């Protein structure tokens, strides 16, 4: 069976990526009425933020033919977002695909499905989020689609969305929305910084008393 390949969306502007680098997913979510965000999709990599442009993949349960097709068109800085229907019976990627992706500059993976070779993934700095783990490998029969709207843990992701991930999970939003909420994000970051500093100062005074 074939893989439907659609035209790639424009990459998220470097300036916008820089503005969101280091921003917590919790603060992004707070500034979007606490509504968007994937549930049940957990980080498995060594650590560090995921940020980049969504290259979306829709695939049949346990089949990664479309992921291989996506790697042929992936650009540096793309996040490969895979809607595997939440199925964890067969792994969709493992160490080989992760290493391939890293070699071409892919920013990371978000997979509503399973992964394997987890020891290698946990040792890797390339961000990788998934729903579960299994040793069972994937089929490569298709069908699948690239650059179509997908659902990841209840979060709808469109091609070209800004994807941000950290230890708390994943959020995705359009570049237009990201620009709109940026002032609110900066204000909340400052409020939280001041609040935390105040609590730390109070604790320090208590210790000295």
Coordinates of N, CA and C in Angstrom, one line a residue:
X1 N 0.8 -1.2 0.0 CA 0.0 0.0 0.0 C 0.9 1.2 0.0
X2 N 0.3 2.4 -0.5 CA 1.1 3.6 -0.6 C 1.0 4.5 0.5
X3 N 1.8 5.5 0.6 CA 1.8 6.6 1.6 C 1.4 7.9 0.8
X4 N 0.4 8.5 1.3 CA 0.0 9.8 0.7 C 0.9 10.9 1.3
X5 N 1.6 11.6 0.4 CA 2.5 12.7 0.7 C 1.9 14.0 0.3
X6 N 1.7 14.9 1.3 CA 1.2 16.2 1.0 C 2.3 17.2 1.2
X7 N 2.1 18.4 0.6 CA 3.1 19.5 0.7 C 3.4 19.9 2.1
X8 N 4.6 20.1 2.4 CA 5.0 20.5 3.7 C 4.6 21.9 4.0
X9 N 4.3 22.2 5.3 CA 3.9 23.6 5.7 C 5.2 24.4 5.9
X10 N 5.1 25.7 5.9 CA 6.3 26.5 6.2 C 6.8 26.2 7.6
X11 N 8.2 26.2 7.7 CA 8.7 26.0 9.0 C 8.5 27.2 9.9
X12 N 8.4 26.9 11.2 CA 8.2 27.9 12.2 C 9.5 28.9 12.1
X13 N 9.2 30.2 12.2 CA 10.3 31.1 12.0 C 11.3 31.0 13.2
X14 N 12.6 31.1 12.9 CA 13.6 31.0 13.9 C 13.5 31.9 15.0
X15 N 13.0 33.1 14.8 CA 12.8 34.1 15.8 C 11.7 33.6 16.8
X16 N 10.7 33.0 16.3 CA 9.6 32.5 17.2 C 10.1 31.3 18.0
X17 N 10.9 30.4 17.3 CA 11.5 29.3 18.0 C 12.4 29.8 19.2
X18 N 13.1 30.8 18.9 CA 14.0 31.3 20.0 C 13.2 31.9 21.2
X19 N 12.1 32.5 20.9 CA 11.2 33.1 21.9 C 10.7 32.0 22.8
X20 N 10.4 30.8 22.2 CA 9.8 29.7 23.0 C 10.8 28.7 23.5
X21 N 12.0 28.9 23.2 CA 13.0 28.0 23.7 C 13.2 28.2 25.2
X22 N 13.0 27.1 26.0 CA 13.1 27.2 27.4 C 11.8 27.5 28.1
X23 N 10.7 27.8 27.4 CA 9.4 28.1 28.0 C 8.8 26.8 28.4
X24 N 8.2 26.7 29.6 CA 7.6 25.5 30.2 C 6.3 25.2 29.5
X25 N 6.0 24.0 29.2 CA 4.7 23.6 28.6 C 3.6 24.0 29.5
X26 N 3.8 24.0 30.8 CA 2.7 24.3 31.8 C 2.3 25.8 31.6
X27 N 3.3 26.7 31.3 CA 3.0 28.1 31.1 C 2.3 28.3 29.8
X28 N 2.7 27.6 28.7 CA 2.1 27.7 27.4 C 0.6 27.3 27.6
X29 N 0.4 26.1 28.3 CA -1.0 25.6 28.5 C -1.8 26.6 29.3
X30 N -1.2 27.2 30.3 CA -2.0 28.2 31.1 C -2.5 29.3 30.3
X31 N -1.7 29.7 29.3 CA -2.1 30.9 28.5 C -3.0 30.5 27.3
X32 N -3.3 29.2 27.2 CA -4.3 28.8 26.2 C -5.5 28.1 26.9
X33 N -5.9 28.8 28.1 CA -7.1 28.3 28.9 C -6.9 26.9 29.4
X34 N -5.7 26.4 29.5 CA -5.3 25.1 30.0 C -6.1 24.0 29.3
X35 N -6.3 24.2 28.0 CA -7.1 23.2 27.2 C -6.2 22.3 26.4
X36 N -5.2 22.9 25.6 CA -4.5 22.0 24.7 C -3.4 21.2 25.4
X37 N -3.1 20.1 24.9 CA -2.0 19.3 25.4 C -2.3 17.8 25.3
X38 N -1.3 17.0 25.0 CA -1.4 15.6 24.8 C -1.4 14.9 26.2
X39 N -2.3 13.9 26.4 CA -2.3 13.2 27.6 C -1.8 11.7 27.3
X40 N -1.1 11.2 28.3 CA -0.6 9.8 28.2 C 0.7 9.7 27.3
X41 N 1.2 10.8 26.8 CA 2.4 10.8 26.0 C 3.6 11.2 26.8
X42 N 4.6 10.3 27.1 CA 5.6 10.6 28.1 C 7.0 10.7 27.4
X43 N 7.9 11.4 28.0 CA 9.3 11.5 27.5 C 10.1 10.2 27.9
X44 N 10.9 9.8 26.9 CA 11.7 8.6 27.2 C 13.2 8.9 27.0
X45 N 13.5 10.1 26.5 CA 14.9 10.4 26.2 C 15.7 10.9 27.5
X46 N 16.9 11.2 27.3 CA 17.8 11.5 28.4 C 17.4 12.8 29.1
X47 N 16.8 13.7 28.4 CA 16.3 15.0 29.0 C 16.6 16.1 28.0
X48 N 15.9 17.2 28.3 CA 16.0 18.4 27.5 C 14.7 18.7 26.7
X49 N 14.6 20.0 26.4 CA 13.4 20.4 25.7 C 13.3 20.0 24.3
X50 N 12.1 19.7 23.8 CA 11.8 19.5 22.4 C 11.1 20.8 21.9
X51 N 11.6 21.2 20.7 CA 11.0 22.4 20.1 C 11.3 22.3 18.6
X52 N 10.2 22.6 17.8 CA 10.4 22.5 16.3 C 9.1 22.6 15.6
X53 N 9.2 22.4 14.3 CA 8.0 22.4 13.4 C 7.4 21.1 13.2
X54 N 6.1 20.9 13.3 CA 5.4 19.6 13.2 C 5.5 19.1 11.7
X55 N 6.0 18.0 11.6 CA 5.9 17.2 10.4 C 5.0 16.0 10.8
X56 N 3.8 16.0 10.4 CA 2.8 15.0 10.9 C 2.7 13.8 10.0
X57 N 2.4 12.7 10.7 CA 2.3 11.3 10.1 C 1.1 10.6 10.7
X58 N 0.3 10.1 9.8 CA -0.8 9.3 10.2 C -0.6 7.9 9.7
X59 N -0.6 6.9 10.6 CA -0.2 5.5 10.1 C -1.2 4.5 10.7
X60 N -1.2 3.4 10.1 CA -2.0 2.3 10.7 C -1.4 1.7 11.9
X61 N -2.2 1.1 12.8 CA -1.6 0.6 14.1 C -0.5 -0.4 13.8
X62 N 0.7 -0.1 14.5 CA 1.8 -1.0 14.4 C 2.6 -1.0 13.1
X63 N 2.4 0.0 12.2 CA 3.0 0.0 10.9 C 3.8 1.3 10.7
X64 N 5.0 1.2 10.3 CA 5.8 2.5 10.3 C 6.3 2.8 8.8
X65 N 5.6 2.3 7.8 CA 6.0 2.6 6.4 C 6.0 4.2 6.2
X66 N 5.0 4.8 6.8 CA 4.8 6.3 6.6 C 5.9 7.0 7.3
X67 N 6.4 6.5 8.4 CA 7.5 7.2 9.2 C 8.8 7.1 8.3
X68 N 9.0 6.0 7.7 CA 10.2 5.9 6.8 C 10.0 7.0 5.6
X69 N 8.8 7.1 5.1 CA 8.6 8.1 4.1 C 8.8 9.5 4.6
X70 N 8.4 9.8 5.8 CA 8.6 11.1 6.4 C 10.0 11.4 6.6
X71 N 10.8 10.4 6.9 CA 12.3 10.7 7.1 C 12.9 11.1 5.7
X72 N 12.3 10.8 4.6 CA 12.9 11.1 3.3 C 12.6 12.6 3.0
X73 N 11.6 13.2 3.6 CA 11.3 14.6 3.3 C 11.5 15.5 4.5
X74 N 11.9 15.0 5.7 CA 12.1 15.8 6.9 C 13.2 16.8 6.7
X75 N 12.9 18.0 7.3 CA 13.9 19.1 7.2 C 14.5 19.2 8.6
X76 N 15.7 19.8 8.6 CA 16.4 20.1 9.9 C 15.4 20.9 10.8
X77 N 15.2 20.5 12.0 CA 14.3 21.2 12.9 C 12.9 20.7 12.9
X78 N 12.6 19.8 12.1 CA 11.2 19.2 12.1 C 11.0 18.3 13.3
X79 N 9.8 18.3 13.9 CA 9.4 17.3 14.9 C 8.5 16.3 14.2
X80 N 8.8 15.0 14.2 CA 8.0 14.0 13.5 C 6.9 13.6 14.5
X81 N 5.7 14.0 14.2 CA 4.5 13.7 15.1 C 3.7 12.6 14.5
X82 N 3.6 11.5 15.2 CA 3.0 10.3 14.6 C 1.8 9.9 15.3
X83 N 0.7 9.9 14.6 CA -0.6 9.4 15.1 C -0.7 7.9 14.7
X84 N -0.4 7.1 15.7 CA -0.4 5.7 15.6 C -1.7 5.1 16.2
X85 N -2.7 5.9 16.5 CA -3.9 5.5 17.0 C -3.9 5.0 18.5
X86 N -2.7 5.3 19.2 CA -2.6 5.0 20.6 C -2.3 3.5 20.8
X87 N -2.1 2.7 19.7 CA -1.8 1.3 19.8 C -0.4 1.1 20.3
X88 N -0.2 0.2 21.2 CA 1.1 -0.1 21.8 C 1.5 -1.6 21.6
X89 N 0.8 -2.3 20.6 CA 1.1 -3.7 20.4 C 2.4 -3.9 19.6
X90 N 2.7 -2.9 18.7 CA 4.0 -3.0 17.9 C 4.7 -1.7 18.0
X91 N 6.0 -1.7 18.2 CA 6.8 -0.5 18.2 C 6.8 0.2 16.8
X92 N 6.7 1.5 16.8 CA 6.8 2.2 15.6 C 8.2 2.7 15.2
X93 N 9.0 3.0 16.3 CA 10.4 3.4 16.0 C 11.3 2.7 17.1
X94 N 12.6 2.6 16.8 CA 13.5 2.1 17.7 C 14.9 2.9 17.5
X95 N 15.9 2.3 17.9 CA 17.2 2.9 17.9 C 17.7 3.3 16.4
X96 N 17.4 2.4 15.5 CA 17.8 2.7 14.1 C 17.2 3.9 13.5
X97 N 15.9 4.0 13.7 CA 15.2 5.2 13.1 C 15.6 6.4 13.9
X98 N 15.7 6.3 15.2 CA 16.2 7.5 16.0 C 17.5 8.0 15.6
X99 N 18.5 7.1 15.3 CA 19.8 7.4 14.9 C 19.8 8.1 13.5
X100 N 18.9 7.5 12.6 CA 18.8 8.1 11.3 C 18.2 9.5 11.4
X101 N 17.2 9.7 12.2 CA 16.6 11.0 12.3 C 17.6 12.0 12.9
X102 N 18.4 11.6 13.9 CA 19.4 12.5 14.4 C 20.4 12.9 13.4
X103 N 20.8 12.0 12.5 CA 21.8 12.3 11.5 C 21.4 13.3 10.5
X104 N 20.0 13.5 10.3 CA 19.6 14.5 9.3 C 19.0 15.8 10.0
X105 N 19.2 15.9 11.3 CA 18.8 17.1 12.0 C 17.3 17.2 12.5
X106 N 16.6 16.0 12.5 CA 15.3 16.0 13.0 C 15.3 16.5 14.5
X107 N 14.4 17.3 14.9 CA 14.4 17.8 16.3 C 13.9 16.8 17.3
X108 N 13.1 15.8 16.9 CA 12.6 14.9 17.8 C 11.4 14.1 17.3
X109 N 10.8 13.3 18.2 CA 9.6 12.5 17.9 C 8.6 12.6 18.9
X110 N 7.3 12.7 18.5 CA 6.1 12.5 19.4 C 5.3 11.4 18.8
X111 N 5.1 10.4 19.5 CA 4.4 9.2 18.9 C 3.3 8.7 19.8
X112 N 2.1 8.7 19.2 CA 0.9 8.1 19.9 C 0.9 6.7 19.6
X113 N 1.8 6.0 20.2 CA 2.1 4.6 19.9 C 3.2 4.1 20.7
X114 N 3.8 3.0 20.4 CA 4.9 2.4 21.2 C 6.3 2.6 20.5
X115 N 7.3 2.5 21.3 CA 8.7 2.5 20.9 C 9.4 1.3 21.4
X116 N 10.6 1.0 20.9 CA 11.4 -0.1 21.5 C 12.9 0.4 21.5
X117 N 13.8 -0.5 21.9 CA 15.2 -0.1 22.1 C 15.3 1.1 23.1
X118 N 14.6 0.9 24.2 CA 14.4 2.0 25.1 C 15.7 2.4 25.8
X119 N 16.6 1.4 26.1 CA 17.8 1.7 26.7 C 18.6 2.8 25.9
X120 N 18.6 2.6 24.6 CA 19.3 3.5 23.7 C 18.6 4.8 23.6
X121 N 17.3 4.8 23.7 CA 16.6 6.1 23.6 C 16.8 6.9 24.9
X122 N 16.8 6.2 26.0 CA 17.0 6.8 27.3 C 18.4 7.4 27.4
X123 N 19.3 6.9 26.7 CA 20.7 7.4 26.7 C 20.9 8.6 25.7
X124 N 19.9 8.8 24.8 CA 20.0 9.8 23.7 C 19.4 11.1 24.2
X125 N 20.0 12.2 23.6 CA 19.6 13.5 23.9 C 18.5 14.0 22.8
X126 N 18.3 13.1 21.8 CA 17.2 13.5 20.9 C 15.9 13.2 21.5
X127 N 15.0 14.3 21.6 CA 13.8 14.1 22.3 C 12.9 13.1 21.7
X128 N 12.3 12.2 22.5 CA 11.4 11.1 22.0 C 10.3 10.9 23.0
X129 N 9.1 11.2 22.6 CA 7.9 11.0 23.5 C 7.0 9.9 22.8
X130 N 6.4 9.1 23.7 CA 5.6 8.0 23.2 C 4.6 7.6 24.2
X131 N 3.7 6.7 23.8 CA 2.6 6.2 24.7 C 3.1 5.0 25.5
X132 N 4.0 4.2 24.9 CA 4.3 3.0 25.6 C 5.5 2.3 25.0
X133 N 5.8 1.1 25.5 CA 7.0 0.4 25.1 C 6.6 -1.1 24.8
X134 N 7.3 -1.6 23.8 CA 7.2 -3.1 23.5 C 8.4 -3.5 22.7
X135 N 8.8 -4.7 22.9 CA 9.9 -5.3 22.1 C 9.5 -5.7 20.7
X136 N 8.2 -5.8 20.4 CA 7.7 -6.2 19.2 C 7.8 -5.2 18.1
X137 N 8.4 -5.5 17.0 CA 8.7 -4.6 15.9 C 7.5 -4.3 15.0
X138 N 7.7 -3.3 14.1 CA 6.5 -2.8 13.3 C 6.4 -3.6 12.0
X139 N 5.2 -3.5 11.4 CA 5.0 -3.9 10.0 C 5.4 -2.7 9.1
X140 N 5.6 -3.0 7.8 CA 5.9 -1.9 6.9 C 5.1 -2.1 5.6
X141 N 3.8 -2.1 5.8 CA 2.8 -2.4 4.7 C 2.0 -1.1 4.3
X142 N 1.9 -0.1 5.2 CA 1.1 1.0 5.0 C -0.4 0.6 5.3
X143 N -1.3 1.5 4.9 CA -1.1 2.8 4.3 C -0.7 3.8 5.3
X144 N -0.6 5.1 4.9 CA -0.3 6.2 5.8 C -0.3 7.5 5.0
X145 N -0.3 8.6 5.8 CA -0.3 9.9 5.2 C 0.7 10.8 5.9
X146 N 1.3 11.8 5.2 CA 2.2 12.7 5.7 C 1.7 14.1 5.5
X147 N 1.9 15.0 6.5 CA 1.4 16.4 6.5 C -0.1 16.5 6.3
X148 N -0.8 15.8 7.3 CA -2.2 15.9 7.5 C -2.5 16.2 8.9
X149 N -3.6 16.8 9.3 CA -3.9 16.9 10.7 C -4.0 15.6 11.4
X150 N -3.4 15.5 12.6 CA -3.4 14.2 13.4 C -3.8 14.5 14.8
X151 N -4.1 13.4 15.5 CA -4.5 13.5 16.9 C -3.5 12.7 17.8
X152 N -2.9 13.4 18.7 CA -1.9 12.8 19.6 C -2.3 12.9 21.0
X153 N -2.8 11.8 21.6 CA -3.3 11.9 23.0 C -4.4 12.9 23.2
X154 N -5.2 13.1 22.2 CA -6.3 14.0 22.3 C -5.9 15.4 21.8
X155 N -4.7 15.7 21.5 CA -4.2 17.0 21.0 C -4.2 16.9 19.5
X156 N -4.9 17.8 18.8 CA -4.9 17.9 17.4 C -3.6 18.7 17.0
X157 N -2.8 18.1 16.1 CA -1.6 18.8 15.6 C -1.7 19.0 14.1
X158 N -1.5 20.2 13.6 CA -1.5 20.5 12.2 C -0.1 20.6 11.7
X159 N 0.1 20.2 10.4 CA 1.4 20.4 9.8 C 1.9 21.9 10.0
X160 N 3.1 22.1 10.4 CA 3.6 23.5 10.5 C 3.4 24.1 11.9
X161 N 2.7 23.3 12.8 CA 2.5 23.8 14.2 C 3.8 23.9 14.9
X162 N 3.9 24.8 15.9 CA 5.0 24.8 16.8 C 4.8 23.8 17.9
X163 N 5.7 22.9 18.0 CA 5.7 21.8 19.0 C 6.7 22.0 20.1
X164 N 6.2 22.0 21.3 CA 7.1 22.2 22.5 C 6.9 21.0 23.5
X165 N 7.9 20.4 23.9 CA 7.8 19.4 24.9 C 8.9 19.5 26.0
X166 N 8.5 19.1 27.2 CA 9.5 19.0 28.3 C 9.1 17.9 29.2
X167 N 9.6 17.8 30.4 CA 9.3 16.7 31.3 C 7.8 16.6 31.6
X168 N 7.1 17.6 31.5 CA 5.6 17.6 31.8 C 4.8 17.1 30.7
X169 N 5.3 17.1 29.4 CA 4.5 16.6 28.3 C 4.7 17.5 27.1
X170 N 3.6 17.5 26.2 CA 3.7 18.1 24.9 C 2.5 19.0 24.7
X171 N 2.8 20.2 24.1 CA 1.8 21.1 23.5 C 2.2 21.4 22.1
X172 N 1.1 21.7 21.3 CA 1.3 22.2 19.9 C 0.4 23.3 19.6
X173 N 0.8 24.3 18.9 CA 0.0 25.4 18.6 C 0.4 26.1 17.3
X174 N -0.5 26.8 16.6 CA -0.1 27.4 15.4 C 0.9 28.6 15.7
X175 N 1.8 28.9 14.7 CA 2.6 30.0 14.9 C 1.9 31.3 15.2
X176 N 0.7 31.5 14.6 CA -0.1 32.7 14.9 C -0.5 32.8 16.3
X177 N -1.0 31.6 16.9 CA -1.4 31.6 18.3 C -0.2 31.8 19.2
X178 N 0.9 31.3 18.8 CA 2.1 31.4 19.6 C 2.5 32.9 19.7
X179 N 2.4 33.6 18.6 CA 2.7 35.1 18.6 C 1.8 35.8 19.5
X180 N 0.5 35.4 19.5 CA -0.5 36.1 20.2 C -0.3 36.0 21.7
X181 N 0.0 34.8 22.2 CA 0.1 34.5 23.6 C 1.5 34.8 24.2
X182 N 2.4 35.2 23.4 CA 3.8 35.4 23.9 C 3.8 36.5 25.0
X183 N 3.1 37.6 24.9 CA 3.2 38.6 26.0 C 2.6 38.0 27.3
X184 N 1.6 37.3 27.2 CA 1.0 36.7 28.4 C 2.0 35.7 29.1
X185 N 2.7 34.9 28.2 CA 3.7 34.0 28.7 C 4.8 34.7 29.5
X186 N 5.3 35.8 28.9 CA 6.4 36.5 29.5 C 5.9 37.1 30.9
X187 N 4.7 37.6 30.9 CA 4.2 38.2 32.1 C 4.0 37.1 33.2
X188 N 3.6 35.9 32.8 CA 3.4 34.8 33.8 C 4.8 34.4 34.3
X189 N 5.7 34.3 33.4 CA 7.1 33.9 33.8 C 7.6 34.8 34.9
X190 N 7.4 36.1 34.7 CA 7.9 37.1 35.6 C 7.2 37.0 37.0
X191 N 5.8 36.8 36.9 CA 5.1 36.6 38.2 C 5.5 35.4 39.0
X192 N 5.7 34.3 38.3 CA 6.2 33.1 38.9 C 7.6 33.2 39.5
X193 N 8.5 33.9 38.7 CA 9.8 34.1 39.2 C 9.8 34.9 40.5
X194 N 9.0 36.0 40.5 CA 9.0 36.8 41.7 C 8.4 36.0 42.9
X195 N 7.3 35.2 42.7 CA 6.7 34.5 43.7 C 7.6 33.4 44.3
X196 N 8.4 32.7 43.4 CA 9.3 31.7 43.9 C 10.4 32.4 44.7
X197 N 10.9 33.5 44.2 CA 12.0 34.2 44.9 C 11.5 34.7 46.3
X198 N 10.3 35.1 46.4 CA 9.7 35.6 47.7 C 9.7 34.4 48.7
X199 N 9.2 33.2 48.2 CA 9.1 32.1 49.1 C 10.5 31.6 49.5
X200 N 11.5 31.6 48.6 CA 12.9 31.3 49.0 C 13.5 32.2 50.0
X201 N 13.2 33.5 49.8 CA 13.7 34.5 50.8 C 13.1 34.3 52.1
X202 N 11.8 34.0 52.2 CA 11.1 33.8 53.5 C 11.7 32.6 54.2
X203 N 12.0 31.5 53.4 CA 12.5 30.3 54.0 C 13.9 30.6 54.5
X204 N 14.7 31.4 53.8 CA 16.1 31.7 54.2 C 16.0 32.5 55.6
X205 N 15.1 33.4 55.7 CA 14.9 34.2 56.9 C 14.5 33.3 58.1
X206 N 13.7 32.3 57.8 CA 13.3 31.3 58.8 C 14.4 30.5 59.3
X207 N 15.3 30.1 58.4 CA 16.4 29.3 58.8 C 17.4 30.1 59.7
X208 N 17.6 31.4 59.3 CA 18.5 32.2 60.1 C 18.0 32.6 61.4
X209 N 16.6 32.6 61.6 CA 16.0 33.1 62.8 C 16.4 32.1 64.0

